[in-house]
Short mmCIF file of C-alpha atoms in Angstrom, two decimals:
data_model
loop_
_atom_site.label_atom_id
_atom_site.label_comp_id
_atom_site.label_asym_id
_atom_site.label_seq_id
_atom_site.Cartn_x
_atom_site.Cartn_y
_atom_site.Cartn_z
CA UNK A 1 -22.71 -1.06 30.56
CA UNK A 2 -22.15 2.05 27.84
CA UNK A 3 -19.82 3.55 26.52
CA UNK A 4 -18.93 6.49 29.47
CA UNK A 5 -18.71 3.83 32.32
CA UNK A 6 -16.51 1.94 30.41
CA UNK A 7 -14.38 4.99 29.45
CA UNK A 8 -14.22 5.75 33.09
CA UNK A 9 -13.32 2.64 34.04
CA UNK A 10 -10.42 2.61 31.50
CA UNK A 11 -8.60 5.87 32.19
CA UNK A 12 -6.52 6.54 34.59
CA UNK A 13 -2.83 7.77 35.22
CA UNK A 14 0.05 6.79 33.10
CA UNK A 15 2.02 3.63 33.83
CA UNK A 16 -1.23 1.78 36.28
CA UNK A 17 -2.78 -1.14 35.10
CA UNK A 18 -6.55 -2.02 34.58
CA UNK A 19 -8.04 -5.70 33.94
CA UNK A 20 -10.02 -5.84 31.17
CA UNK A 21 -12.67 -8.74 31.16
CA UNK A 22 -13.83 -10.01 27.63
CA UNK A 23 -16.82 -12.15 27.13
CA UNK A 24 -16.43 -13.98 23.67
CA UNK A 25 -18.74 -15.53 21.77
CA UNK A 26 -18.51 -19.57 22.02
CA UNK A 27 -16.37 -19.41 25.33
CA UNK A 28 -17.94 -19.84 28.37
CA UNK A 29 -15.62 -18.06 30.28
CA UNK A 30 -14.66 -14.12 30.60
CA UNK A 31 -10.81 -13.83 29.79
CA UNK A 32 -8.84 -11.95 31.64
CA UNK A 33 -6.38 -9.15 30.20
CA UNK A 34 -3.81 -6.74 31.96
CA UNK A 35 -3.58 -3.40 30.14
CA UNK A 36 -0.77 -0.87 31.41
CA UNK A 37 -2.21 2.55 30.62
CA UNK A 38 -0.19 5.18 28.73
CA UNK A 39 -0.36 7.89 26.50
CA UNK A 40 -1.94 6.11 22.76
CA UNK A 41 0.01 8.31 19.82
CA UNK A 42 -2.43 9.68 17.15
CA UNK A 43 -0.42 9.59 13.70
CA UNK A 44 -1.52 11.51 11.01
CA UNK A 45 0.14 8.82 8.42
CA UNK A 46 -1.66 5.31 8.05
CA UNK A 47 0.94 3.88 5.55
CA UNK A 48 3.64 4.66 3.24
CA UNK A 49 5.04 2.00 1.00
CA UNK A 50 6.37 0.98 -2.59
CA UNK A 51 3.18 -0.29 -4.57
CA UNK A 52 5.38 -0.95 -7.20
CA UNK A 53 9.29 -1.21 -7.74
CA UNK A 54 9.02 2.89 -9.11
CA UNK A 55 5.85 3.99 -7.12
CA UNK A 56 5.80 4.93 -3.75
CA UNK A 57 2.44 5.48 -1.72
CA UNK A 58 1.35 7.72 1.44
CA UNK A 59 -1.89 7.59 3.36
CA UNK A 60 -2.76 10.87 5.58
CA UNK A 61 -5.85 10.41 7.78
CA UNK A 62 -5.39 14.19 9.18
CA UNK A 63 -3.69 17.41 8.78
CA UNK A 64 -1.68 17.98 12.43
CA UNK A 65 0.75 19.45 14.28
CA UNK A 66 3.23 16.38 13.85
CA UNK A 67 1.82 15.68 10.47
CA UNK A 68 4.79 17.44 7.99
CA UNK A 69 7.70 15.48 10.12
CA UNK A 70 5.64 12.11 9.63
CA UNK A 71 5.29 12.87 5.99
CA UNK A 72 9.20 14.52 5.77
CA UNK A 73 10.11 10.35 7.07
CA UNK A 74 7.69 8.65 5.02
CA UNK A 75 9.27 10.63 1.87
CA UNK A 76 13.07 9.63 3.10
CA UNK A 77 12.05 5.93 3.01
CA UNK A 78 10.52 6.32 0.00
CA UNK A 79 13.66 8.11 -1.61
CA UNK A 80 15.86 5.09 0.45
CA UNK A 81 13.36 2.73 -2.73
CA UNK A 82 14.26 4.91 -5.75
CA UNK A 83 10.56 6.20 -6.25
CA UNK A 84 10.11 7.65 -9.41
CA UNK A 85 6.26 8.59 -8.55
CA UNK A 86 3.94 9.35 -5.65
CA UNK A 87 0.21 8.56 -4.93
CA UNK A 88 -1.02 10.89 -2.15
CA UNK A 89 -4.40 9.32 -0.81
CA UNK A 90 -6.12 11.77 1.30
CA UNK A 91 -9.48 9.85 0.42
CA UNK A 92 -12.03 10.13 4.24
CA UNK A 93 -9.51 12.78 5.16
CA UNK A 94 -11.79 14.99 6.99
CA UNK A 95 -9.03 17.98 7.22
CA UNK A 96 -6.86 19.73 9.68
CA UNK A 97 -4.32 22.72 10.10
CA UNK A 98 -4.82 25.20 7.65
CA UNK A 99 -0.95 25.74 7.73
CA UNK A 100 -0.39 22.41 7.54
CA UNK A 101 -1.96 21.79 4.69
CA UNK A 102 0.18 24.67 2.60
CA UNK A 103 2.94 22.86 3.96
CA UNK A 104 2.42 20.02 2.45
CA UNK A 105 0.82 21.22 -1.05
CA UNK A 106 4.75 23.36 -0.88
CA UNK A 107 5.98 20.31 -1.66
CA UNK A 108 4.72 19.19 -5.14
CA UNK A 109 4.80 23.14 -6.32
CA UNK A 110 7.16 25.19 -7.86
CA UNK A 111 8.39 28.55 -5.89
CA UNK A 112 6.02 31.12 -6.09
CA UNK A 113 2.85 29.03 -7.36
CA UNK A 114 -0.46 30.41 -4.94
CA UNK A 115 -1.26 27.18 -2.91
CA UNK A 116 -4.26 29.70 -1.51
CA UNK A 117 -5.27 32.51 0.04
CA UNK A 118 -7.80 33.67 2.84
CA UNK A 119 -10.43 36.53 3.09
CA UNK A 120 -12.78 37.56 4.86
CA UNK A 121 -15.08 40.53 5.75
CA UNK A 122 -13.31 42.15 7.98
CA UNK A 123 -9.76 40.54 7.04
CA UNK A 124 -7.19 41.66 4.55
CA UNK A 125 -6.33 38.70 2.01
CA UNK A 126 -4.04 36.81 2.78
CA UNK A 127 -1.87 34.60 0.30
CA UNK A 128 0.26 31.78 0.93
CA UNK A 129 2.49 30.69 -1.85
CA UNK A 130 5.07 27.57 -2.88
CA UNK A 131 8.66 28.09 -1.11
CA UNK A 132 11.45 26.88 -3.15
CA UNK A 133 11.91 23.59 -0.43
CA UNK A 134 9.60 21.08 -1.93
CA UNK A 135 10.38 17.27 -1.52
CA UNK A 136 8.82 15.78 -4.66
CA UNK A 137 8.20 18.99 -7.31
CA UNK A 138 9.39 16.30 -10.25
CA UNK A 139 8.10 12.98 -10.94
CA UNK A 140 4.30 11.78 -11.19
CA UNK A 141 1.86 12.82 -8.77
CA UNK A 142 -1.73 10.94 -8.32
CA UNK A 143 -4.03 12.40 -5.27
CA UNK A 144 -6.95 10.54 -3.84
CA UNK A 145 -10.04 12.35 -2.64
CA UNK A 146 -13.40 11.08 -2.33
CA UNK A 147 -16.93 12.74 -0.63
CA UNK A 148 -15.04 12.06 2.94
CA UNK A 149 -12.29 14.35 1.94
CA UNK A 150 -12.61 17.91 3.32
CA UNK A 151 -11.32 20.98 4.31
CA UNK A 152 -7.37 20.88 4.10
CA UNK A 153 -7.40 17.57 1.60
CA UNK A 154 -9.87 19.98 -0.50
CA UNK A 155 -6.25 23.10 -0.35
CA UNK A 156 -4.54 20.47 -0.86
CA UNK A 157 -5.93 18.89 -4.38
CA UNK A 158 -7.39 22.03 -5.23
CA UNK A 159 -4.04 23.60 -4.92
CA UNK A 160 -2.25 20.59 -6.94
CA UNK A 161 -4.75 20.58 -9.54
#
């Protein structure tokens, strides 16, 4: 077997069910699983949690269309803790929405700070600056980037630092 005949074995329409055989190592037999297919949510937020009793933590994978309401919740249970300070990992974050990420770097600026701006040959610059409705513009900020951090992560830092 590879990977597409196993891929077309598994989809299918909403709601059916496939049985999924699973040969383990040390067991003689195949076990048996029933799988009801559905839609399988991508979230753009791995975790967000207190690392300590005054810092709060959020992981973002990717920079999507659903991404600034996951991160608006993960801030509101974060507030719900009392956190005084934030670490942003965005470390293997391979990028995203351009407008996504000024969306999110708008809330750790002040109003009116350049996030960043666009050019190109044939296009006008075009700047996109802080609004005034930032979630956490006070406080301590720590980002996390490493090599696998890219495109919007790189607005993002760049923008904060």
């Amino acid at each position: 077997m590879n990977n597409n005949y196993v891929l077309k074995k598994l989809r299918g329409a909403k709601g059916t069910v496939v049985v999924l055989g699973i040969a383990r190592q040390g067991t003689p037999e195949i076990i048996e699983f029933s799988v009801t297919r559905d839609k399988i949510p991508i979230y753009s937020i791995d975790a967000a949690y207190m690392v300590t009793p005054e810092i709060g933590y959020i992981k973002i994978n990717r920079f999507a269309a659903k991404t600034m309401s996951e991160f608006s919740d993960a801030i509101k249970e974060l507030r719900q803790e009392n956190f005084k300070s934030l670490i942003l990992d965005l470390r293997d974050n391979s990028g995203g929405y351009l407008q996504t990420s000024v969306e999110l770097a708008d809330q750790f600026l002040p109003k009116n700070q350049l996030i960043v701006y666009t050019e190109g040959r044939t296009d006008k610059r075009s700047d996109y600056f802080a609004t005034s409705k930032g979630a956490f513009e006070k406080g301590k900020l720590v980002v996390l980037i490493n090599e696998g951090s890219a495109s919007a992560s790189e607005i993002v830092s760049g923008a904060l630092q």
